[in-house]
Amino acid sequence: MSIVKILDDITDWARQHICSKIMLKAPPANGEPNDHAYDYRVTNPVAFTMYVPTEDKLPKGIPSAFPSLCVRFLEATDDLATMTGTMGVQFLLSAWSPGTYGPDSLMIHPEDAFQWQARTEEKVKFERNGDGWRDVWNFTDLAVSAVESVTNISGYEIDRTTAVKFGPLTEQEAVSDFYPFWFTWVTFQLKYPLLRNIDNTQEFL
C-alpha cells in the first residue's frame, strides 16, 4: 500500500468530514487592517498533506494557509506475519484570531452544532484579546469527534487498541505563543493491508 495514497485519502476524508463542517475567521491580505476596520470574513479550513505551504507556495485559488488542517505521517510499523501495517497519523490544526469582533458567534445550527454563523445585524466592534484559542479548540473538538465516531477512514481501519490523543502545540513543554495564530494537534493510529505492487507506485511519484 502506498504511503502517498493513504495520506491523500485521509486528507480527502478530512476535507469532507471536518473542514467542510466549520467556518472560521479568515486573515486579511498583507497590508489590510485586522482591527475594527477588518473586512470580516469566514471560510472553511483548508486541508493540506504533510506540510503547510508558505504564502508564496500556496495552491492556486487558496489565498491563505489559515485556518487549516494538515495531515501528517508520524511513523509506521509493518507486521509481516499478519501482512498488516499500522500508521501513526497527526492532524495539525490552525486558526487565526487577533480578538473578538462584533459578528463573532458560535451559534447552534439545527443540523450541525459546530457551524459558525455571523451576526451580520451587529455593528463590527473589536476587542483585541487572547480568546482566539477558542476558535482552534472548537475546530479540534470537531476533528476529534469525527475520528472517534467512525471505525475507518477512507477504508483504513482505526486502531481502537490505541488512544486518540490531542493537545495544544508546545515548545519545551510550554504552550507555543504565535498570536494571532493558534495551533492544536490530534493523533491516532490506522491499520492498512500490506499489498506490495512496485509497478503501480509510479503513478504516485
mmCIF file with all atom_site columns, N, CA and C in Angstrom, residues 71-123:
data_model
loop_
_atom_site.group_PDB
_atom_site.id
_atom_site.type_symbol
_atom_site.label_atom_id
_atom_site.label_alt_id
_atom_site.label_comp_id
_atom_site.label_asym_id
_atom_site.label_entity_id
_atom_site.label_seq_id
_atom_site.pdbx_PDB_ins_code
_atom_site.Cartn_x
_atom_site.Cartn_y
_atom_site.Cartn_z
_atom_site.occupancy
_atom_site.B_iso_or_equiv
_atom_site.pdbx_formal_charge
_atom_site.auth_seq_id
_atom_site.auth_comp_id
_atom_site.auth_asym_id
_atom_site.auth_atom_id
_atom_site.pdbx_PDB_model_num
ATOM 1   N N  . VAL A 1 71  ? -2.620  17.003  7.368  1.00 0.00 ? 71  VAL A N  1
ATOM 2   C CA . VAL A 1 71  ? -2.484  15.575  7.667  1.00 0.00 ? 71  VAL A CA 1
ATOM 3   C C  . VAL A 1 71  ? -1.007  15.212  7.587  1.00 0.00 ? 71  VAL A C  1
ATOM 4   N N  . ARG A 1 72  ? -0.463  14.704  8.697  1.00 0.00 ? 72  ARG A N  1
ATOM 5   C CA . ARG A 1 72  ? 0.969   14.399  8.757  1.00 0.00 ? 72  ARG A CA 1
ATOM 6   C C  . ARG A 1 72  ? 1.208   12.929  9.105  1.00 0.00 ? 72  ARG A C  1
ATOM 7   N N  . PHE A 1 73  ? 2.209   12.375  8.472  1.00 0.00 ? 73  PHE A N  1
ATOM 8   C CA . PHE A 1 73  ? 2.632   10.996  8.724  1.00 0.00 ? 73  PHE A CA 1
ATOM 9   C C  . PHE A 1 73  ? 3.677   11.009  9.834  1.00 0.00 ? 73  PHE A C  1
ATOM 10  N N  . LEU A 1 74  ? 3.447   10.244  10.903 1.00 0.00 ? 74  LEU A N  1
ATOM 11  C CA . LEU A 1 74  ? 4.370   10.224  12.032 1.00 0.00 ? 74  LEU A CA 1
ATOM 12  C C  . LEU A 1 74  ? 5.336   9.048   11.970 1.00 0.00 ? 74  LEU A C  1
ATOM 13  N N  . GLU A 1 75  ? 4.786   7.833   11.894 1.00 0.00 ? 75  GLU A N  1
ATOM 14  C CA . GLU A 1 75  ? 5.612   6.640   11.812 1.00 0.00 ? 75  GLU A CA 1
ATOM 15  C C  . GLU A 1 75  ? 4.728   5.483   11.397 1.00 0.00 ? 75  GLU A C  1
ATOM 16  N N  . ALA A 1 76  ? 5.345   4.376   10.983 1.00 0.00 ? 76  ALA A N  1
ATOM 17  C CA . ALA A 1 76  ? 4.569   3.202   10.598 1.00 0.00 ? 76  ALA A CA 1
ATOM 18  C C  . ALA A 1 76  ? 5.339   1.940   10.960 1.00 0.00 ? 76  ALA A C  1
ATOM 19  N N  . THR A 1 77  ? 4.579   0.868   11.212 1.00 0.00 ? 77  THR A N  1
ATOM 20  C CA . THR A 1 77  ? 5.155   -0.434  11.515 1.00 0.00 ? 77  THR A CA 1
ATOM 21  C C  . THR A 1 77  ? 4.463   -1.481  10.649 1.00 0.00 ? 77  THR A C  1
ATOM 22  N N  . ASP A 1 78  ? 5.248   -2.298  9.942  1.00 0.00 ? 78  ASP A N  1
ATOM 23  C CA . ASP A 1 78  ? 4.700   -3.368  9.119  1.00 0.00 ? 78  ASP A CA 1
ATOM 24  C C  . ASP A 1 78  ? 4.897   -4.711  9.816  1.00 0.00 ? 78  ASP A C  1
ATOM 25  N N  . ASP A 1 79  ? 3.810   -5.439  10.016 1.00 0.00 ? 79  ASP A N  1
ATOM 26  C CA . ASP A 1 79  ? 3.851   -6.769  10.618 1.00 0.00 ? 79  ASP A CA 1
ATOM 27  C C  . ASP A 1 79  ? 3.779   -7.792  9.491  1.00 0.00 ? 79  ASP A C  1
ATOM 28  N N  . LEU A 1 80  ? 4.909   -8.400  9.164  1.00 0.00 ? 80  LEU A N  1
ATOM 29  C CA . LEU A 1 80  ? 4.956   -9.323  8.044  1.00 0.00 ? 80  LEU A CA 1
ATOM 30  C C  . LEU A 1 80  ? 4.219   -10.626 8.343  1.00 0.00 ? 80  LEU A C  1
ATOM 31  N N  . ALA A 1 81  ? 4.055   -10.939 9.615  1.00 0.00 ? 81  ALA A N  1
ATOM 32  C CA . ALA A 1 81  ? 3.350   -12.171 9.981  1.00 0.00 ? 81  ALA A CA 1
ATOM 33  C C  . ALA A 1 81  ? 1.857   -12.067 9.650  1.00 0.00 ? 81  ALA A C  1
ATOM 34  N N  . THR A 1 82  ? 1.282   -10.899 9.877  1.00 0.00 ? 82  THR A N  1
ATOM 35  C CA . THR A 1 82  ? -0.146  -10.703 9.621  1.00 0.00 ? 82  THR A CA 1
ATOM 36  C C  . THR A 1 82  ? -0.407  -9.938  8.334  1.00 0.00 ? 82  THR A C  1
ATOM 37  N N  . MET A 1 83  ? 0.674   -9.464  7.675  1.00 0.00 ? 83  MET A N  1
ATOM 38  C CA . MET A 1 83  ? 0.568   -8.667  6.449  1.00 0.00 ? 83  MET A CA 1
ATOM 39  C C  . MET A 1 83  ? -0.324  -7.435  6.675  1.00 0.00 ? 83  MET A C  1
ATOM 40  N N  . THR A 1 84  ? -0.100  -6.814  7.837  1.00 0.00 ? 84  THR A N  1
ATOM 41  C CA . THR A 1 84  ? -0.847  -5.612  8.197  1.00 0.00 ? 84  THR A CA 1
ATOM 42  C C  . THR A 1 84  ? 0.119   -4.538  8.679  1.00 0.00 ? 84  THR A C  1
ATOM 43  N N  . GLY A 1 85  ? -0.114  -3.328  8.274  1.00 0.00 ? 85  GLY A N  1
ATOM 44  C CA . GLY A 1 85  ? 0.691   -2.209  8.732  1.00 0.00 ? 85  GLY A CA 1
ATOM 45  C C  . GLY A 1 85  ? -0.107  -1.305  9.655  1.00 0.00 ? 85  GLY A C  1
ATOM 46  N N  . THR A 1 86  ? 0.604   -0.607  10.545 1.00 0.00 ? 86  THR A N  1
ATOM 47  C CA . THR A 1 86  ? -0.021  0.365   11.441 1.00 0.00 ? 86  THR A CA 1
ATOM 48  C C  . THR A 1 86  ? 0.691   1.701   11.272 1.00 0.00 ? 86  THR A C  1
ATOM 49  N N  . MET A 1 87  ? -0.084  2.739   11.059 1.00 0.00 ? 87  MET A N  1
ATOM 50  C CA . MET A 1 87  ? 0.472   4.066   10.801 1.00 0.00 ? 87  MET A CA 1
ATOM 51  C C  . MET A 1 87  ? 0.008   5.068   11.838 1.00 0.00 ? 87  MET A C  1
ATOM 52  N N  . GLY A 1 88  ? 0.943   5.870   12.355 1.00 0.00 ? 88  GLY A N  1
ATOM 53  C CA . GLY A 1 88  ? 0.595   6.986   13.226 1.00 0.00 ? 88  GLY A CA 1
ATOM 54  C C  . GLY A 1 88  ? 0.297   8.215   12.387 1.00 0.00 ? 88  GLY A C  1
ATOM 55  N N  . VAL A 1 89  ? -0.867  8.811   12.596 1.00 0.00 ? 89  VAL A N  1
ATOM 56  C CA . VAL A 1 89  ? -1.314  9.973   11.820 1.00 0.00 ? 89  VAL A CA 1
ATOM 57  C C  . VAL A 1 89  ? -1.529  11.142  12.761 1.00 0.00 ? 89  VAL A C  1
ATOM 58  N N  . GLN A 1 90  ? -1.142  12.325  12.327 1.00 0.00 ? 90  GLN A N  1
ATOM 59  C CA . GLN A 1 90  ? -1.381  13.547  13.110 1.00 0.00 ? 90  GLN A CA 1
ATOM 60  C C  . GLN A 1 90  ? -2.148  14.552  12.268 1.00 0.00 ? 90  GLN A C  1
ATOM 61  N N  . PHE A 1 91  ? -3.151  15.146  12.872 1.00 0.00 ? 91  PHE A N  1
ATOM 62  C CA . PHE A 1 91  ? -3.805  16.323  12.306 1.00 0.00 ? 91  PHE A CA 1
ATOM 63  C C  . PHE A 1 91  ? -3.221  17.541  13.019 1.00 0.00 ? 91  PHE A C  1
ATOM 64  N N  . LEU A 1 92  ? -2.649  18.466  12.281 1.00 0.00 ? 92  LEU A N  1
ATOM 65  C CA . LEU A 1 92  ? -2.200  19.740  12.836 1.00 0.00 ? 92  LEU A CA 1
ATOM 66  C C  . LEU A 1 92  ? -3.230  20.784  12.432 1.00 0.00 ? 92  LEU A C  1
ATOM 67  N N  . LEU A 1 93  ? -3.910  21.352  13.425 1.00 0.00 ? 93  LEU A N  1
ATOM 68  C CA . LEU A 1 93  ? -4.991  22.293  13.154 1.00 0.00 ? 93  LEU A CA 1
ATOM 69  C C  . LEU A 1 93  ? -4.570  23.711  13.502 1.00 0.00 ? 93  LEU A C  1
ATOM 70  N N  . SER A 1 94  ? -5.040  24.668  12.717 1.00 0.00 ? 94  SER A N  1
ATOM 71  C CA . SER A 1 94  ? -4.676  26.062  12.958 1.00 0.00 ? 94  SER A CA 1
ATOM 72  C C  . SER A 1 94  ? -5.885  26.972  12.756 1.00 0.00 ? 94  SER A C  1
ATOM 73  N N  . ALA A 1 95  ? -5.864  28.092  13.456 1.00 0.00 ? 95  ALA A N  1
ATOM 74  C CA . ALA A 1 95  ? -6.880  29.120  13.308 1.00 0.00 ? 95  ALA A CA 1
ATOM 75  C C  . ALA A 1 95  ? -6.213  30.482  13.450 1.00 0.00 ? 95  ALA A C  1
ATOM 76  N N  . TRP A 1 96  ? -6.862  31.506  12.926 1.00 0.00 ? 96  TRP A N  1
ATOM 77  C CA . TRP A 1 96  ? -6.375  32.885  13.030 1.00 0.00 ? 96  TRP A CA 1
ATOM 78  C C  . TRP A 1 96  ? -7.414  33.712  13.762 1.00 0.00 ? 96  TRP A C  1
ATOM 79  N N  . SER A 1 97  ? -6.990  34.432  14.790 1.00 0.00 ? 97  SER A N  1
ATOM 80  C CA . SER A 1 97  ? -7.909  35.308  15.502 1.00 0.00 ? 97  SER A CA 1
ATOM 81  C C  . SER A 1 97  ? -7.131  36.244  16.413 1.00 0.00 ? 97  SER A C  1
ATOM 82  N N  . PRO A 1 98  ? -7.109  37.541  16.094 1.00 0.00 ? 98  PRO A N  1
ATOM 83  C CA . PRO A 1 98  ? -6.442  38.510  16.973 1.00 0.00 ? 98  PRO A CA 1
ATOM 84  C C  . PRO A 1 98  ? -7.331  39.015  18.096 1.00 0.00 ? 98  PRO A C  1
ATOM 85  N N  . GLY A 1 99  ? -8.620  38.656  18.055 1.00 0.00 ? 99  GLY A N  1
ATOM 86  C CA . GLY A 1 99  ? -9.521  39.140  19.083 1.00 0.00 ? 99  GLY A CA 1
ATOM 87  C C  . GLY A 1 99  ? -10.970 38.847  18.739 1.00 0.00 ? 99  GLY A C  1
ATOM 88  N N  . THR A 1 100 ? -11.869 39.561  19.391 1.00 0.00 ? 100 THR A N  1
ATOM 89  C CA . THR A 1 100 ? -13.303 39.337  19.214 1.00 0.00 ? 100 THR A CA 1
ATOM 90  C C  . THR A 1 100 ? -13.918 40.475  18.418 1.00 0.00 ? 100 THR A C  1
ATOM 91  N N  . TYR A 1 101 ? -14.623 40.110  17.356 1.00 0.00 ? 101 TYR A N  1
ATOM 92  C CA . TYR A 1 101 ? -15.328 41.073  16.521 1.00 0.00 ? 101 TYR A CA 1
ATOM 93  C C  . TYR A 1 101 ? -16.823 40.977  16.802 1.00 0.00 ? 101 TYR A C  1
ATOM 94  N N  . GLY A 1 102 ? -17.559 42.014  16.478 1.00 0.00 ? 102 GLY A N  1
ATOM 95  C CA . GLY A 1 102 ? -18.995 42.023  16.698 1.00 0.00 ? 102 GLY A CA 1
ATOM 96  C C  . GLY A 1 102 ? -19.722 40.828  16.114 1.00 0.00 ? 102 GLY A C  1
ATOM 97  N N  . PRO A 1 103 ? -19.410 40.420  14.886 1.00 0.00 ? 103 PRO A N  1
ATOM 98  C CA . PRO A 1 103 ? -20.140 39.299  14.292 1.00 0.00 ? 103 PRO A CA 1
ATOM 99  C C  . PRO A 1 103 ? -19.762 37.932  14.861 1.00 0.00 ? 103 PRO A C  1
ATOM 100 N N  . ASP A 1 104 ? -18.739 37.850  15.695 1.00 0.00 ? 104 ASP A N  1
ATOM 101 C CA . ASP A 1 104 ? -18.309 36.543  16.199 1.00 0.00 ? 104 ASP A CA 1
ATOM 102 C C  . ASP A 1 104 ? -19.424 35.886  17.009 1.00 0.00 ? 104 ASP A C  1
ATOM 103 N N  . SER A 1 105 ? -19.741 34.662  16.622 1.00 0.00 ? 105 SER A N  1
ATOM 104 C CA . SER A 1 105 ? -20.717 33.893  17.390 1.00 0.00 ? 105 SER A CA 1
ATOM 105 C C  . SER A 1 105 ? -20.683 32.452  16.925 1.00 0.00 ? 105 SER A C  1
ATOM 106 N N  . LEU A 1 106 ? -20.540 31.522  17.859 1.00 0.00 ? 106 LEU A N  1
ATOM 107 C CA . LEU A 1 106 ? -20.655 30.106  17.548 1.00 0.00 ? 106 LEU A CA 1
ATOM 108 C C  . LEU A 1 106 ? -22.070 29.700  17.911 1.00 0.00 ? 106 LEU A C  1
ATOM 109 N N  . MET A 1 107 ? -22.964 29.790  16.931 1.00 0.00 ? 107 MET A N  1
ATOM 110 C CA . MET A 1 107 ? -24.384 29.569  17.160 1.00 0.00 ? 107 MET A CA 1
ATOM 111 C C  . MET A 1 107 ? -24.738 28.106  16.916 1.00 0.00 ? 107 MET A C  1
ATOM 112 N N  . ILE A 1 108 ? -25.714 27.620  17.632 1.00 0.00 ? 108 ILE A N  1
ATOM 113 C CA . ILE A 1 108 ? -26.157 26.242  17.467 1.00 0.00 ? 108 ILE A CA 1
ATOM 114 C C  . ILE A 1 108 ? -26.954 26.127  16.170 1.00 0.00 ? 108 ILE A C  1
ATOM 115 N N  . HIS A 1 109 ? -26.463 25.304  15.270 1.00 0.00 ? 109 HIS A N  1
ATOM 116 C CA . HIS A 1 109 ? -27.115 25.058  13.995 1.00 0.00 ? 109 HIS A CA 1
ATOM 117 C C  . HIS A 1 109 ? -28.027 23.843  14.165 1.00 0.00 ? 109 HIS A C  1
ATOM 118 N N  . PRO A 1 110 ? -29.221 23.847  13.567 1.00 0.00 ? 110 PRO A N  1
ATOM 119 C CA . PRO A 1 110 ? -30.140 22.718  13.775 1.00 0.00 ? 110 PRO A CA 1
ATOM 120 C C  . PRO A 1 110 ? -29.583 21.370  13.332 1.00 0.00 ? 110 PRO A C  1
ATOM 121 N N  . GLU A 1 111 ? -28.637 21.378  12.388 1.00 0.00 ? 111 GLU A N  1
ATOM 122 C CA . GLU A 1 111 ? -28.080 20.124  11.892 1.00 0.00 ? 111 GLU A CA 1
ATOM 123 C C  . GLU A 1 111 ? -26.602 19.959  12.208 1.00 0.00 ? 111 GLU A C  1
ATOM 124 N N  . ASP A 1 112 ? -25.939 21.027  12.644 1.00 0.00 ? 112 ASP A N  1
ATOM 125 C CA . ASP A 1 112 ? -24.504 20.953  12.881 1.00 0.00 ? 112 ASP A CA 1
ATOM 126 C C  . ASP A 1 112 ? -24.119 21.944  13.972 1.00 0.00 ? 112 ASP A C  1
ATOM 127 N N  . ALA A 1 113 ? -23.817 21.432  15.168 1.00 0.00 ? 113 ALA A N  1
ATOM 128 C CA . ALA A 1 113 ? -23.539 22.292  16.323 1.00 0.00 ? 113 ALA A CA 1
ATOM 129 C C  . ALA A 1 113 ? -22.225 23.038  16.206 1.00 0.00 ? 113 ALA A C  1
ATOM 130 N N  . PHE A 1 114 ? -21.389 22.687  15.210 1.00 0.00 ? 114 PHE A N  1
ATOM 131 C CA . PHE A 1 114 ? -20.086 23.331  15.085 1.00 0.00 ? 114 PHE A CA 1
ATOM 132 C C  . PHE A 1 114 ? -20.078 24.420  13.998 1.00 0.00 ? 114 PHE A C  1
ATOM 133 N N  . GLN A 1 115 ? -21.238 24.735  13.426 1.00 0.00 ? 115 GLN A N  1
ATOM 134 C CA . GLN A 1 115 ? -21.281 25.664  12.299 1.00 0.00 ? 115 GLN A CA 1
ATOM 135 C C  . GLN A 1 115 ? -21.183 27.117  12.756 1.00 0.00 ? 115 GLN A C  1
ATOM 136 N N  . TRP A 1 116 ? -20.150 27.808  12.234 1.00 0.00 ? 116 TRP A N  1
ATOM 137 C CA . TRP A 1 116 ? -20.027 29.237  12.524 1.00 0.00 ? 116 TRP A CA 1
ATOM 138 C C  . TRP A 1 116 ? -21.086 29.996  11.746 1.00 0.00 ? 116 TRP A C  1
ATOM 139 N N  . GLN A 1 117 ? -21.743 30.973  12.393 1.00 0.00 ? 117 GLN A N  1
ATOM 140 C CA . GLN A 1 117 ? -22.650 31.866  11.708 1.00 0.00 ? 117 GLN A CA 1
ATOM 141 C C  . GLN A 1 117 ? -22.383 33.289  12.189 1.00 0.00 ? 117 GLN A C  1
ATOM 142 N N  . ALA A 1 118 ? -22.311 34.222  11.265 1.00 0.00 ? 118 ALA A N  1
ATOM 143 C CA . ALA A 1 118 ? -22.020 35.605  11.613 1.00 0.00 ? 118 ALA A CA 1
ATOM 144 C C  . ALA A 1 118 ? -23.310 36.372  11.893 1.00 0.00 ? 118 ALA A C  1
ATOM 145 N N  . ARG A 1 119 ? -23.294 37.167  12.957 1.00 0.00 ? 119 ARG A N  1
ATOM 146 C CA . ARG A 1 119 ? -24.434 38.015  13.262 1.00 0.00 ? 119 ARG A CA 1
ATOM 147 C C  . ARG A 1 119 ? -24.266 39.327  12.501 1.00 0.00 ? 119 ARG A C  1
ATOM 148 N N  . THR A 1 120 ? -24.737 39.345  11.291 1.00 0.00 ? 120 THR A N  1
ATOM 149 C CA . THR A 1 120 ? -24.500 40.489  10.413 1.00 0.00 ? 120 THR A CA 1
ATOM 150 C C  . THR A 1 120 ? -25.242 41.737  10.868 1.00 0.00 ? 120 THR A C  1
ATOM 151 N N  . GLU A 1 121 ? -26.243 41.573  11.736 1.00 0.00 ? 121 GLU A N  1
ATOM 152 C CA . GLU A 1 121 ? -27.001 42.744  12.162 1.00 0.00 ? 121 GLU A CA 1
ATOM 153 C C  . GLU A 1 121 ? -26.250 43.558  13.211 1.00 0.00 ? 121 GLU A C  1
ATOM 154 N N  . GLU A 1 122 ? -25.200 42.952  13.805 1.00 0.00 ? 122 GLU A N  1
ATOM 155 C CA . GLU A 1 122 ? -24.435 43.674  14.819 1.00 0.00 ? 122 GLU A CA 1
ATOM 156 C C  . GLU A 1 122 ? -23.337 44.523  14.185 1.00 0.00 ? 122 GLU A C  1
ATOM 157 N N  . LYS A 1 123 ? -23.097 45.679  14.760 1.00 0.00 ? 123 LYS A N  1
ATOM 158 C CA . LYS A 1 123 ? -22.005 46.514  14.289 1.00 0.00 ? 123 LYS A CA 1
ATOM 159 C C  . LYS A 1 123 ? -20.685 45.819  14.579 1.00 0.00 ? 123 LYS A C  1
#
